[in-house]
Coordinates of C-alpha atoms and ligand atoms in Angstrom, one line a residue:
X1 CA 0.0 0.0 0.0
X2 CA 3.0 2.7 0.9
X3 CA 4.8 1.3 -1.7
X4 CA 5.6 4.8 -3.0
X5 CA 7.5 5.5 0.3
X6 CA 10.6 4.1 0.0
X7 CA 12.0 2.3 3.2
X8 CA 15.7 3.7 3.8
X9 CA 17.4 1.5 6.5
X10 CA 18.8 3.3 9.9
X11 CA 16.2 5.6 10.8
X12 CA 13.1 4.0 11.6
X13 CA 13.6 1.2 13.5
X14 CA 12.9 2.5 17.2
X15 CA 16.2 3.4 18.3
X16 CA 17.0 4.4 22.4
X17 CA 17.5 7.9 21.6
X18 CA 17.5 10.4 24.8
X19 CA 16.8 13.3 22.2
X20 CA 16.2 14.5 18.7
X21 CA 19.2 14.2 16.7
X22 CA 20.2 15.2 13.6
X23 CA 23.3 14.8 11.1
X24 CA 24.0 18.0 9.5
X25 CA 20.7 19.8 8.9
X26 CA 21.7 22.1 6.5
X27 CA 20.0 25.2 8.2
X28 CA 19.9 25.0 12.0
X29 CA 22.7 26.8 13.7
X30 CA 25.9 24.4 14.4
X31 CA 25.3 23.4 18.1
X32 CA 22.1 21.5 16.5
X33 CA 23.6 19.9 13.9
X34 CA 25.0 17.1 16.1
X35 CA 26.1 13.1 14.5
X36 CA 24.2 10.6 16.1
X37 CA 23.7 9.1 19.1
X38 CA 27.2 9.1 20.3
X39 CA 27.3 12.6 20.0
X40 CA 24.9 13.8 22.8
X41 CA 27.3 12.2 25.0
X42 CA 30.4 14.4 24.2
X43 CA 28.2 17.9 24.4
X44 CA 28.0 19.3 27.9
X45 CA 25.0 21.1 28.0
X46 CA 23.3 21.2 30.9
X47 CA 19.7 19.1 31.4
X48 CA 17.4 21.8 30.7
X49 CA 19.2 23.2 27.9
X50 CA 18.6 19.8 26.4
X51 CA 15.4 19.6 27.0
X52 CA 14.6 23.4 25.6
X53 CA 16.7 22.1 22.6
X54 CA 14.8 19.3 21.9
X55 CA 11.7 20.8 22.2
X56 CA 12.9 23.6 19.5
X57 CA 14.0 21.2 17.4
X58 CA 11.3 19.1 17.7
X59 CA 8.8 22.2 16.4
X60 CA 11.0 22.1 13.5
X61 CA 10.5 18.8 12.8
X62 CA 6.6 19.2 13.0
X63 CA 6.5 21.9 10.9
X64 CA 8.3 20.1 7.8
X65 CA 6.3 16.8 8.2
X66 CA 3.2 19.5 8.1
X67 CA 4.2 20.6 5.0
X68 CA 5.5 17.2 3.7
X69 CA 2.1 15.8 4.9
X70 CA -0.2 18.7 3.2
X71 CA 2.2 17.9 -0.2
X72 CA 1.7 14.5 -0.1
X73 CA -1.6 13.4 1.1
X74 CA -4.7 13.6 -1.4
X75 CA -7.4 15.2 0.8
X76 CA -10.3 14.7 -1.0
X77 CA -9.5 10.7 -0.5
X78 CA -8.6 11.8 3.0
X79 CA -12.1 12.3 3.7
X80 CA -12.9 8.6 3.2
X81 CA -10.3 6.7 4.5
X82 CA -10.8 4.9 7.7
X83 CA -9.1 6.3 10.6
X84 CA -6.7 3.2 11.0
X85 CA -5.7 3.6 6.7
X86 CA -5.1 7.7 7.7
X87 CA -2.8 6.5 10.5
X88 CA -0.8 4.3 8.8
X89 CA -0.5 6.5 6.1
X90 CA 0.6 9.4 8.1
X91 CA 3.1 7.4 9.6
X92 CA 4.4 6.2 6.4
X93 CA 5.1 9.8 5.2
X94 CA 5.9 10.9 8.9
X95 CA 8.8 7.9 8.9
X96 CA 9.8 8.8 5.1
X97 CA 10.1 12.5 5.7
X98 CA 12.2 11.7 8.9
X99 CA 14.5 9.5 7.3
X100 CA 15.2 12.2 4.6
X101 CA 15.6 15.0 7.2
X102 CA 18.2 12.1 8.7
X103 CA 16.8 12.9 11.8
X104 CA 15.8 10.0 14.4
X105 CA 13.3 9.6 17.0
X106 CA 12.5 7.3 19.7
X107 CA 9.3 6.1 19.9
X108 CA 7.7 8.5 22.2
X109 CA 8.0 10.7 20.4
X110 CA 7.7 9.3 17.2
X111 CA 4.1 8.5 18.8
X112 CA 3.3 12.0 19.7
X113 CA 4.4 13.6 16.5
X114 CA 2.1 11.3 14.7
X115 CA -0.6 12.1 17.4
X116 CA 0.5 15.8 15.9
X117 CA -0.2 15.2 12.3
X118 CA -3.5 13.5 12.8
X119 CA -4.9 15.9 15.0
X120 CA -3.4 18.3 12.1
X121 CA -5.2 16.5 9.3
X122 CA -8.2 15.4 11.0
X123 CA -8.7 18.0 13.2
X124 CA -7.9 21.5 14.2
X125 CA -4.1 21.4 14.5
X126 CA -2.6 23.1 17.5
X127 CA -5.8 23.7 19.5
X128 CA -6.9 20.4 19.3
X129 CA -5.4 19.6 22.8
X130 CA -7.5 22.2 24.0
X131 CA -10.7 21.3 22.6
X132 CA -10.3 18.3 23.8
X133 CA -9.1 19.4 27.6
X134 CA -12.3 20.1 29.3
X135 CA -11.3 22.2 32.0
X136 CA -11.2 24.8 29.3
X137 CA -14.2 27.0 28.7
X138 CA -13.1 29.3 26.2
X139 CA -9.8 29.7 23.7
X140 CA -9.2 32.9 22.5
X141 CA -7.1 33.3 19.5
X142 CA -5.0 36.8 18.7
X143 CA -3.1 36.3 15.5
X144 CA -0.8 32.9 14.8
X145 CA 1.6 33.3 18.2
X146 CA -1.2 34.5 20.6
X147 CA -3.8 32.1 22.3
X148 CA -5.4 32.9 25.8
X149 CA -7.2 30.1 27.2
X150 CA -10.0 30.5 30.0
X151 CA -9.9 27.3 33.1
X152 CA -11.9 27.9 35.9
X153 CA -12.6 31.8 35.4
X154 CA -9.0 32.7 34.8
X155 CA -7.9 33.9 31.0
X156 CA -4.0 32.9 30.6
X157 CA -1.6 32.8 27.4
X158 CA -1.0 29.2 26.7
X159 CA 2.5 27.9 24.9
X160 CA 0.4 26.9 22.1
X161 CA 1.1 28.8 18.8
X162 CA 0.4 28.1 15.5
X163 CA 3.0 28.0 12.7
X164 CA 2.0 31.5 10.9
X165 CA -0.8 33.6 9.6
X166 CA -1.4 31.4 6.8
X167 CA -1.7 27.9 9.1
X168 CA -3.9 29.8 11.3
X169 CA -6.1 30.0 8.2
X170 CA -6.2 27.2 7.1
X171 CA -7.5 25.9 10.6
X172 CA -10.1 28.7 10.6
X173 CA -10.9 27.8 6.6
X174 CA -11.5 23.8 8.1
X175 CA -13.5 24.7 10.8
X176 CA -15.7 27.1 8.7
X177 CA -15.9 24.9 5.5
X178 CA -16.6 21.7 7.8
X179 CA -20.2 23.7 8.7
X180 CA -20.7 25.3 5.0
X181 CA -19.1 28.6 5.7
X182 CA -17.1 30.6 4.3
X183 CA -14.2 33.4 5.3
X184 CA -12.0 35.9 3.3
X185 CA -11.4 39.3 2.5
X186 CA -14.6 39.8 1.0
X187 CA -16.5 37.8 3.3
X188 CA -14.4 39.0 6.9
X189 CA -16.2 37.5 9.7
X190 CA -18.1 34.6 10.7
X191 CA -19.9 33.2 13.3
X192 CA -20.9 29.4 13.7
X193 CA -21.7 26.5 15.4
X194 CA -19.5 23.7 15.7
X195 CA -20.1 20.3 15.0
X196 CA -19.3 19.3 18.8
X197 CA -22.0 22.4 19.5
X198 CA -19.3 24.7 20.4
X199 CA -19.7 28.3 19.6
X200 CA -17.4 29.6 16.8
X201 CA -16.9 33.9 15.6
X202 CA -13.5 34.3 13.6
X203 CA -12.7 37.5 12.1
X204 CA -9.8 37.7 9.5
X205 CA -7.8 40.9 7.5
X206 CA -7.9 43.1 6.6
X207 CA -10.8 43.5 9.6
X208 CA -8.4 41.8 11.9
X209 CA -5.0 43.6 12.0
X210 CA -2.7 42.6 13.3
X211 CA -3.4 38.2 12.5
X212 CA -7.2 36.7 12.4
X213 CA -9.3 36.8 15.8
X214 CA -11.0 34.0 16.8
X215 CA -13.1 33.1 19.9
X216 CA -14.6 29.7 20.4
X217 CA -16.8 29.0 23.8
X218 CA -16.3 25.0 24.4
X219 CA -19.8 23.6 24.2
X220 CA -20.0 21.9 27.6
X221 CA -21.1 18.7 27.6
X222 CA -22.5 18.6 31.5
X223 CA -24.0 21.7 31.6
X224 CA -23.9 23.6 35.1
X225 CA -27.3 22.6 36.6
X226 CA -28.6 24.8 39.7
X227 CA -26.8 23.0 42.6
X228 CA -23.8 23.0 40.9
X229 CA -24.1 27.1 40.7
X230 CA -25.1 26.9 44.4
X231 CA -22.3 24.9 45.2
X232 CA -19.8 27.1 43.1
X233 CA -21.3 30.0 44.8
X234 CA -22.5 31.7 41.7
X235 CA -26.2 31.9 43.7
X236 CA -27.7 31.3 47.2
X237 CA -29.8 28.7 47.9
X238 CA -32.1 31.0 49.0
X239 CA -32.0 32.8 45.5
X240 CA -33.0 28.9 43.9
X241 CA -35.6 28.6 45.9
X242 CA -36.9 32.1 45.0
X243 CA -36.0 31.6 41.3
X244 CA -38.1 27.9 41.5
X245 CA -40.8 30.0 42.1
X246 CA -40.6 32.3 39.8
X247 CA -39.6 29.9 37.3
X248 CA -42.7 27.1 38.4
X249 CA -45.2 30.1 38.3
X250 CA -44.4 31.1 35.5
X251 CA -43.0 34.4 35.7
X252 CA -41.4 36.2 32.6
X253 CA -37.6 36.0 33.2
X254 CA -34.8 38.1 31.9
X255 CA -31.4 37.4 32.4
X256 CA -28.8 40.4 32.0
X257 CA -25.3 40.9 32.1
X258 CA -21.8 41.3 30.1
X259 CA -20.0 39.4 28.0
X260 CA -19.5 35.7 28.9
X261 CA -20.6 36.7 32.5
X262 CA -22.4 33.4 32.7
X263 CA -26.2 34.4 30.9
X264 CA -26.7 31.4 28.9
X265 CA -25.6 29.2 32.0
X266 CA -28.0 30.7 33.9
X267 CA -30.8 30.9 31.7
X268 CA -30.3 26.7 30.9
X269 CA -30.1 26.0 35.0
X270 CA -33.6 28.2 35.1
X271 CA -35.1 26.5 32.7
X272 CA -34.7 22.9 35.1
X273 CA -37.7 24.3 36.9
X274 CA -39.9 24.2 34.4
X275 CA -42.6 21.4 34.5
X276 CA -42.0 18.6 32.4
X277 CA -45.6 18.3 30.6
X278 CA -44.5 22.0 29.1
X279 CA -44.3 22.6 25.8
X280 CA -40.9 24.7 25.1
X281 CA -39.7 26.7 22.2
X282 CA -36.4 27.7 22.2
X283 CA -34.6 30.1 19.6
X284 CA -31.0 31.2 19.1
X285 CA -28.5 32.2 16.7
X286 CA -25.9 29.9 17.9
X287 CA -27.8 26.6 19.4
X288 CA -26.2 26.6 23.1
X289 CA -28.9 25.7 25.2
X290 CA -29.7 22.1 26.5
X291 CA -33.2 21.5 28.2
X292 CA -33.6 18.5 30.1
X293 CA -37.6 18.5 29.3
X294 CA -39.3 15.6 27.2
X295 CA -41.2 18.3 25.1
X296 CA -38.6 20.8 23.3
X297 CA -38.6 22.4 19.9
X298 CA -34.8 23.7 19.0
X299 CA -35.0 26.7 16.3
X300 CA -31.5 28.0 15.1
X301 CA -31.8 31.2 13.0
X302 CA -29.6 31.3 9.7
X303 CA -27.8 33.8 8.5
X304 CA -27.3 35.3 4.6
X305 CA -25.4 32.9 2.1
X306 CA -22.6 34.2 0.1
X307 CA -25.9 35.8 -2.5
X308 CA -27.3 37.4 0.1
X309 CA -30.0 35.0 0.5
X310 CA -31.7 33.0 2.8
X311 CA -31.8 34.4 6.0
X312 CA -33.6 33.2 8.8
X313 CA -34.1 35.7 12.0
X314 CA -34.8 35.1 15.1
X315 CA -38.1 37.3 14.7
X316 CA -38.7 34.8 11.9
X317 CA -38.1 32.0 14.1
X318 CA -39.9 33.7 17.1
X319 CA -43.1 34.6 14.8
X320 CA -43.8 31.3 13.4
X321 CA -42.6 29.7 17.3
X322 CA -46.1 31.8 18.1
X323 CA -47.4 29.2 15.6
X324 CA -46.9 26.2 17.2
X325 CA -48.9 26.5 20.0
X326 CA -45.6 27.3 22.6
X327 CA -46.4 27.0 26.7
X328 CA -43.1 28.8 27.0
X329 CA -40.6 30.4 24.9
X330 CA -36.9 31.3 25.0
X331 CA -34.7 33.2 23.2
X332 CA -31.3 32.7 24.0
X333 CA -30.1 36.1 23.1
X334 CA -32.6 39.2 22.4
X335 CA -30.7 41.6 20.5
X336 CA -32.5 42.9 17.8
X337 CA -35.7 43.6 16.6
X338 CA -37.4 40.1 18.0
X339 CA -37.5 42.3 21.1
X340 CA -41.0 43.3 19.3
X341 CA -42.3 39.7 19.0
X342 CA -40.4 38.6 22.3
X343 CA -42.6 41.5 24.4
X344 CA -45.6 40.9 22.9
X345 CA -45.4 37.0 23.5
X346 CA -44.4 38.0 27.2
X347 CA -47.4 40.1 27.3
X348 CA -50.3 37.8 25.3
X349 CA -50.2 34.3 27.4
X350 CA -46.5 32.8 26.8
X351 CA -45.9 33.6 30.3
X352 CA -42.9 31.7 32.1
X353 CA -41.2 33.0 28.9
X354 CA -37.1 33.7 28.8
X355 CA -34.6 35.4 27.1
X356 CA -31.1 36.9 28.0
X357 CA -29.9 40.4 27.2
X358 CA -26.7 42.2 27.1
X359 CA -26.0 44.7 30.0
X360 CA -24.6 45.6 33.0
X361 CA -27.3 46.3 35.7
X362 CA -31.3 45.5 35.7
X363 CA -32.2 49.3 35.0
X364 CA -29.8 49.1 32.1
X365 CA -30.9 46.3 30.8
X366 CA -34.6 47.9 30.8
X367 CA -32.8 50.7 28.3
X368 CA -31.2 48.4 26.2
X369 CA -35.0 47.1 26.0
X370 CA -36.2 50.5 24.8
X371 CA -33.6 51.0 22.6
X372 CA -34.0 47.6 20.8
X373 CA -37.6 49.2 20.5
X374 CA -36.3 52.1 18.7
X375 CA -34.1 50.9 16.5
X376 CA -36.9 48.2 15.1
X377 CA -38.7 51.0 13.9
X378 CA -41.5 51.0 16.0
X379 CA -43.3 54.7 16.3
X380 CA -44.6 54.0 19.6
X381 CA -44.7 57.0 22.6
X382 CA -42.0 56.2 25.2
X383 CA -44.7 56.0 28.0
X384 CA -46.1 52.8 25.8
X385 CA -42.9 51.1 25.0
X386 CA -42.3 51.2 28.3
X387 CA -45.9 49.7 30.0
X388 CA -45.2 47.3 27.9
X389 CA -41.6 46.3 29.1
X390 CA -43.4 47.1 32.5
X391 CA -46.6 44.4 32.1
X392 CA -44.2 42.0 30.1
X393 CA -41.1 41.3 32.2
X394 CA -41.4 40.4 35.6
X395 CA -37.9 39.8 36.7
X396 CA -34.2 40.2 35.6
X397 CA -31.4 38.6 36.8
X398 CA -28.5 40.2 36.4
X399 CA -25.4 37.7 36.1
X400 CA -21.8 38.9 36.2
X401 CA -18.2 38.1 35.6
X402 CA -16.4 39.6 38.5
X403 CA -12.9 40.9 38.4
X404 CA -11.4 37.9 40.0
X405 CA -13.2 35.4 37.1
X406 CA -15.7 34.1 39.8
X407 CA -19.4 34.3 37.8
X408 CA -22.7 35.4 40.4
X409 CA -25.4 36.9 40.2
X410 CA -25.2 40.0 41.6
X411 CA -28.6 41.0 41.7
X412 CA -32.1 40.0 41.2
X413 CA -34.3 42.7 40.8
X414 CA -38.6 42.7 40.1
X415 CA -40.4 44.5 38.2
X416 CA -43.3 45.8 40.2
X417 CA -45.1 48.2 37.6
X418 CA -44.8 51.8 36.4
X419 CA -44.8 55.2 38.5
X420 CA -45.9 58.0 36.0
X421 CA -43.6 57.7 33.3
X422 CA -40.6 55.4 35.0
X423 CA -40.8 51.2 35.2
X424 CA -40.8 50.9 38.9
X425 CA -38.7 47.8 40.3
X426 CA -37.1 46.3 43.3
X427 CA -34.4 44.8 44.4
X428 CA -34.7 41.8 46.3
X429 CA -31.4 40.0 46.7
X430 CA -28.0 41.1 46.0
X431 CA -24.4 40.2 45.9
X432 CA -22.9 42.2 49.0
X433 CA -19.3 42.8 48.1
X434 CA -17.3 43.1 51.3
X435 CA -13.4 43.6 50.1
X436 CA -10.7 41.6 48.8
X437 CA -8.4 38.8 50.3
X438 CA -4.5 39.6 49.8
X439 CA -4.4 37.6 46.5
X440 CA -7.4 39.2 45.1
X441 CA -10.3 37.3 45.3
X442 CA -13.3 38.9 46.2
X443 CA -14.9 38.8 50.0
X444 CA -18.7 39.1 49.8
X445 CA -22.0 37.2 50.5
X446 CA -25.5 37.1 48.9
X447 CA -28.3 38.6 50.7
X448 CA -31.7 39.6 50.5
X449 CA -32.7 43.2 50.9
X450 CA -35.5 42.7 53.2
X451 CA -38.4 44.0 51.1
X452 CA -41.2 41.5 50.6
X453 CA -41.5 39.9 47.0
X454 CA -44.2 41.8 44.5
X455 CA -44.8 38.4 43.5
X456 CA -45.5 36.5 47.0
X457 CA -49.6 36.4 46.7
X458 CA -48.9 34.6 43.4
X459 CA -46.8 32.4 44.5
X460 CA -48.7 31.4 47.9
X461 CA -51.4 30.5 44.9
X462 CA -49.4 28.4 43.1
X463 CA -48.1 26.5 46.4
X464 CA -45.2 28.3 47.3
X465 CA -45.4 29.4 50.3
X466 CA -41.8 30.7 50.5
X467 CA -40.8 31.7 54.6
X468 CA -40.5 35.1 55.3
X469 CA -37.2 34.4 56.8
X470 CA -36.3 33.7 52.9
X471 CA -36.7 37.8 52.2
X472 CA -35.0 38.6 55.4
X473 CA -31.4 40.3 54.9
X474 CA -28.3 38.0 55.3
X475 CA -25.6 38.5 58.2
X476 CA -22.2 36.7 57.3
X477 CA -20.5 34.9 59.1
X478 CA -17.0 35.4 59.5
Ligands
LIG501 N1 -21.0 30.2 37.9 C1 -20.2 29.7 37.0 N2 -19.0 29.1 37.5 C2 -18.1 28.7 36.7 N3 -18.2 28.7 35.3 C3 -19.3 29.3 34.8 C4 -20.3 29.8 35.6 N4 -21.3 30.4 34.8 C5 -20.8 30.2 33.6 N5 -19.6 29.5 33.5 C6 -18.8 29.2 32.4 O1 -18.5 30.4 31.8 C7 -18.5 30.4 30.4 C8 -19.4 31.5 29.9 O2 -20.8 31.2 30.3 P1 -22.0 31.6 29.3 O3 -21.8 31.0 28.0 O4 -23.2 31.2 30.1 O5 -21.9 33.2 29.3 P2 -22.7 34.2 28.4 O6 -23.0 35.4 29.4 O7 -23.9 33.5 27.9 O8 -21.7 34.6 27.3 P3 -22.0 35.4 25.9 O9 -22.1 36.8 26.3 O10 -20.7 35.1 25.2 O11 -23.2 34.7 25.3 C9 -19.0 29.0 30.0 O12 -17.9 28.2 29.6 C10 -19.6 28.5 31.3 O13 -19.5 27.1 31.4
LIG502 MG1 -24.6 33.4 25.9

């Protein structure tokens, strides 16, 4: 079968090499370009200087089999070969290309370089490792030499690089193809799902400037339920067992906040209160969400194809949702002019409805709700647009990334009605913030603010009879 790949004697067989040698590369500066395995022995360098060389030289290496591999494999066949014929063949040009670079490896790491070249070819190259890690939530990608990685709440620059501008390309170009997108000059930015369900936006030059951008949120496949928030102290229990009731009685929900501050997480633990015998809607741009319900309709909107053509909204999705006879429906993300259809669903018998919306405090989010207004065209008197933010949402939670990475939810706030031409609300538990330990994690405690909840006759109607201890303000104990 590798019959075009020549078997040269020497190099292959698994020899006990310590590190990567080399005979005379023709390039690499001299200290590198070392006779075989006797020579290691007469060097003097010092354990770790080894070890850094080997590691350099060793990214060499990968980057010529790379090429040597993209020269000789036929890709379109690639696509149907069988993972153990891709292997095998990978090796074969791995162990050719090695043998004519005269350059030997032990079988470590002949093992992980071939782990290397199929993760390249069959996968997404460098960041593979992390898609697969999953302590990682998010990778961040500035420009070929830059990638931040998010584990547990904390963004740091990993050691992971990719070869140039034009490699990181071609990943983005595989990822984007592999889901019938497309990305170039003319066409800058994307945003997708993932096959795996993780959430994909990559943005290349001449938009990008300095090397494409790209963000991918891992799609998680346990999904933080409500006690594991509790238990990460991203919520009181006290705040679930207000938010069960708000959730169970059907309550319009809105949950704000910033930027990967934890909305859709929130909004997918909420949604675990929901009765079962529901019918559910949910619509989004980017499918994230993962009810546990029997009785759930998934909508993803679509976006233009390369003619312009074809798109799909959300309001398109959220109009015809109103269709399908709906008990409850959520919108991952309002951001546009679904706000319209969104309000009015709240407001004509889809209570217990959801949605999340981008911004940084309940009253803000209650502008960003006006403004969406506006900017869908809708002539309507401020006074209006606002009774009807006023009689549609009920409550908003208001999630948060704190400046230590921890994720809470630093407020939850109802809306009680309007007062002349303002949307009354209160607040009725809050994230007390109390200082900051010596290494800069945040001191604080959840509390409630001691007024009584708007909604407490409702509840008592629908058999919860929260304790009034439940609205009583927290005192922490130190
Ligand atoms: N309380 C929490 N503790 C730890 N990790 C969390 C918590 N809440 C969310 N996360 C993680 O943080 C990341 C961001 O969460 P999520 O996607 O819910 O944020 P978001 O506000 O919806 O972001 P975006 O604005 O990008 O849509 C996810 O990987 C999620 O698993
Ligand atoms: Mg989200």
């Amino acid at each position: 079968m590798f019959s075009r790949y020549k078997k040269t004697t020497g190099a292959e067989p698994v020899q006990p090499a310590q590190a990567v040698q080399t005979k005379a590369a023709p390039a690499p500066a001299p200290k590198m370009a070392r006779k075989h395995a006797t020579a290691a022995k007469s060097a003097t360098p010092t354990p770790a200087d080894k070890e850094k060389r080997r590691k350099e030289r060793l990214a060499e290496i990968k980057l010529e089999l790379h090429k040597s591999l993209l020269d000789n494999l036929n890709l379109a066949a690639l696509e149907k070969a069988s993972e153990q014929d891709l292997r095998a063949e990978i090796t074969a040009i791995a162990s050719e290309t090695l043998t004519e670079m005269e350059v030997v490896l032990n079988r470590e790491e002949r093992q992980a370089l071939n782990q290397d070249l199929y993760d390249e070819v069959t996968g997404l190259g460098p960041i593979e490792p992390l898609l697969k890690d999953d302590d990682v939530n998010d990778i961040l990608i500035n420009g070929p030499k830059q990638i931040f990685v998010e584990r547990k709440g904390k963004l740091s620059l990993s050691e992971i690089t990719f070869k140039d501008e034009k490699h990181l390309l071609r990943i983005i170009d595989k990822i984007v193809s592999a889901v019938g997108r497309r990305v170039d000059e003319s066409n800058p930015y994307v945003d997708a799902r993932l096959q795996d369900g993780s959430r994909f936006n990559a943005m290349v030059s001449p938009i990008a400037v300095d090397g494409s951008l790209v963000s991918i949120r891992k799609f998680k496949k346990d999904k933080l339920g409500i006690n594991d928030l509790v238990s990460f102290g991203a919520f009181s229990e006290e705040m679930a067992a207000y938010l069960q009731a708000a959730c169970a009685t059907r309550l319009n929900v809105i949950v704000s906040g910033g930027t990967g501050s934890g909305k859709t997480t929130t909004l997918n633990a909420l949604s675990s209160f929901i009765d079962n015998s529901e019918r559910i809607l949910t619509i989004e741009d980017t499918a994230e969400l993962q009810l546990q319900q029997t009785h759930v309709g998934r909508m993803e909107s679509r976006p233009a194809n390369v003619e312009g053509k074809g798109a799909v909204s959300q309001r398109d999705c959220l109009r015809n949702a109103l269709r399908m006879r709906p008990d409850r429906i959520i919108v991952g993300e309002t951001r546009g002019e679904e706000v319209i259809d969104m309000l009015q669903a709240m407001n004509t018998g889809h209570d217990g409805s959801m949605t999340t919306i981008h911004a940084n405090s309940a009253r803000d989010g209650i502008s960003r709700l006006e403004n969406m207004v506006a900017m869908a065209g809708i002539e309507m008197p401020i006074k209006a647009v606002r009774s009807q933010i006023a009689s549609a949402v009920n409550l908003i939670v208001q999630a948060s990334r704190l400046q230590d990475g921890s994720r809470r939810m630093v407020s939850i706030t109802e809306i009680t009605g309007m007062e002349g031409d303002v949307i009354s609300m209160q607040e009725v538990f809050r994230y007390q913030r109390t200082g900051l330990t010596p290494d800069n994690k945040i001191i604080g405690h959840f509390t409630a603010t001691g007024v009584r909840s708007h909604y407490s006759e409702r509840f008592k109607m629908w058999g919860y009879d929260l304790p009034p201890s439940l609205f009583e303000p927290t005192v922490p104990e130190y």
